[in-house]
Every structure is written in C-alpha cells, then in structure tokens.
Steps between C-alpha positions, in 0.01 A plus 500: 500500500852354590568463877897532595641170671593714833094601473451145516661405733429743763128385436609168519666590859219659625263169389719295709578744766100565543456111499781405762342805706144297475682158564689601823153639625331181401736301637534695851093501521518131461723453807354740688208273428666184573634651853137590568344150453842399677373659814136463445590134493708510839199661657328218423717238610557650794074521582522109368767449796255713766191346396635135575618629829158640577369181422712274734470796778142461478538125506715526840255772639259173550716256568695677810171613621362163438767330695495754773144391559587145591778544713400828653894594419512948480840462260263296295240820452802767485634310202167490358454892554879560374399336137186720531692804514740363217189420261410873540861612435469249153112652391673875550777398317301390203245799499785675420646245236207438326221780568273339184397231798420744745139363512615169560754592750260686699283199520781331657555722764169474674505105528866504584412733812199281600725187486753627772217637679265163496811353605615659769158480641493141419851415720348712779169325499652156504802598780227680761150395418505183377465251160146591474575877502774418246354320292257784476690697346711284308227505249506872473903405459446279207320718316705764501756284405278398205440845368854548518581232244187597290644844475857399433372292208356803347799722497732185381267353229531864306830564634609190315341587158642884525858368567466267206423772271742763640821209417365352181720660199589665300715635780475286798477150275920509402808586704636888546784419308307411166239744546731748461677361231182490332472832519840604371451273223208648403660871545744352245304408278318797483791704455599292212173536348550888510850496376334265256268793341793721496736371277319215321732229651316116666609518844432179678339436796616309837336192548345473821 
C-alpha cells in the first residue's frame, strides 16, 4: 500500500506536534516541581533560623533571671520575662513551619513555661525572703532549665537529619541555574530522540 508524501508528513507533524505537546508539559511539571522544593526549602531555613533563636532565648531566659537573683535588680527579671515571651513567639512560629515536630514542640512548651515561672519565683524569693528561700527554689529553677535543653535536643537531633535529607540532590545538591539546564537538556534530547524515530536521521544529544 503506497502512502502519499503529504500523508507522511502530516503524520510526521502530528508525531512531533504530540511529542512537543508532552515535552512542554514535562518540562512545566518539572518547574513547578523545582518551585515547590524551592519553597519547601525556604520553610525550612527559615524554622533553622527560629529554632536557633529559641535556643539562645531560652539560654537568656536563665541567665537574666539568674542574674536578677544576685543583685535583686527588677530590669534584670523583665528582660528575663521579655525573652520568655520571645521563645513562645519562636515555638509558634515553628509549629507552623514545620508541623511534622509538633510532638517535640509541644514538649518544649511546658518546660519553657516552668522556666520563667521557677524563675520569677526564684528572684522574688531571693529579693524578699532571703538566700535560703532562694536557694530553695533555685533547684526547682535548674531543673526546669534542664528539661528545657533535654527537650531542645530532641527536636534538633531529628530536625538535623530531616533537613539533611530534604537538601541532598538530585535537586537541592547543584545550583538553580544547572538544574534547570539539566532539565532542558534532557527535554532536548528527548525531542531529538522522537524526531529521531520519525525520519530515520542520528540526532545528537547535548552533553551535560
């Protein structure tokens, strides 16, 4: 059976019109996918940045208090209870950021609030009853302060290990710039392949 040249041809348009179609979809899935991760990896940083802020407010919580207690100085305290209310600001900030740690973030909260509590108690105790009184509760102080680190080590320890495996590649281990490239390359190529199987020509591909 003998099939005209136009015949041909118009199949031969169609091949390549069907295969640019499926390309450009390809192609726009890809960076759709790429602008996902893109943000996905933002979030991240950003919860990085607030977790190391939680950490040092936490770390000021018992210092101001603790300083407040041996010079019976109020600005002392208020600073204490001002990084107290920023350390909440930071845990809310991250429950929202990264809700797969909400169990660990909740088990922040409760030591966080017991810190600022023990320690206001602990700079009134030392200003109006007395070093024995204080030192009373500065035990209840230092424990809280305790469970506060042992509970910020187990949201960072898996916090560290999830952000390693959200940036490892193939996306997130090369620059934008190439890992699009890549990806038009490889659209390229493809599309040579195709044109390839239509008319019987080699059709080389881009190196990467």
């Amino acid at each position: 059976m003998k099939i005209s040249i136009a015949r041909l041809m118009s199949s031969c348009a169609a091949v390549l019109l069907l295969s640019a179609v499926g390309l450009s979809w390809w192609m726009s899935s890809q960076v759709n996918r790429l602008d996902e991760l893109g943000h996905e990896l933002s979030t991240l940083g950003e919860a990085q940045e607030n977790a190391q802020e939680l950490r040092y407010n936490t770390a000021q919580i018992q210092q101001f208090y603790t300083d407040a207690s041996l010079t019976g100085e109020r600005e002392a305290a208020d600073e204490g209870q001002q990084h107290y209310r920023q350390a909440l600001e930071k845990l809310t900030a991250l429950e929202q950021r990264i809700p797969a740690f909400a169990t660990e973030l909740r088990a922040l909260r409760g030591p966080i609030d017991q810190l600022d509590a023990q320690g206001l108690r602990m700079f009134q105790a030392y200003s109006t009853a007395g070093k024995a009184a204080g030192d009373e509760v500065m035990a209840a102080f230092d424990q809280s302060s305790a469970e506060v680190i042992h509970n910020f080590a187990a949201l960072s320890e898996p916090f560290v290990l999830f952000w390693n495996r959200k940036t490892k590649p193939p996306y997130f281990g090369q620059p934008a710039n190439n890992r699009l490239g890549d990806i038009a390359i490889s659209a390229v190529n493809m599309f040579g392949h195709r044109s390839d199987l239509v008319f019987g020509k080699t059709v080389k591909s881009f190196p990467h």
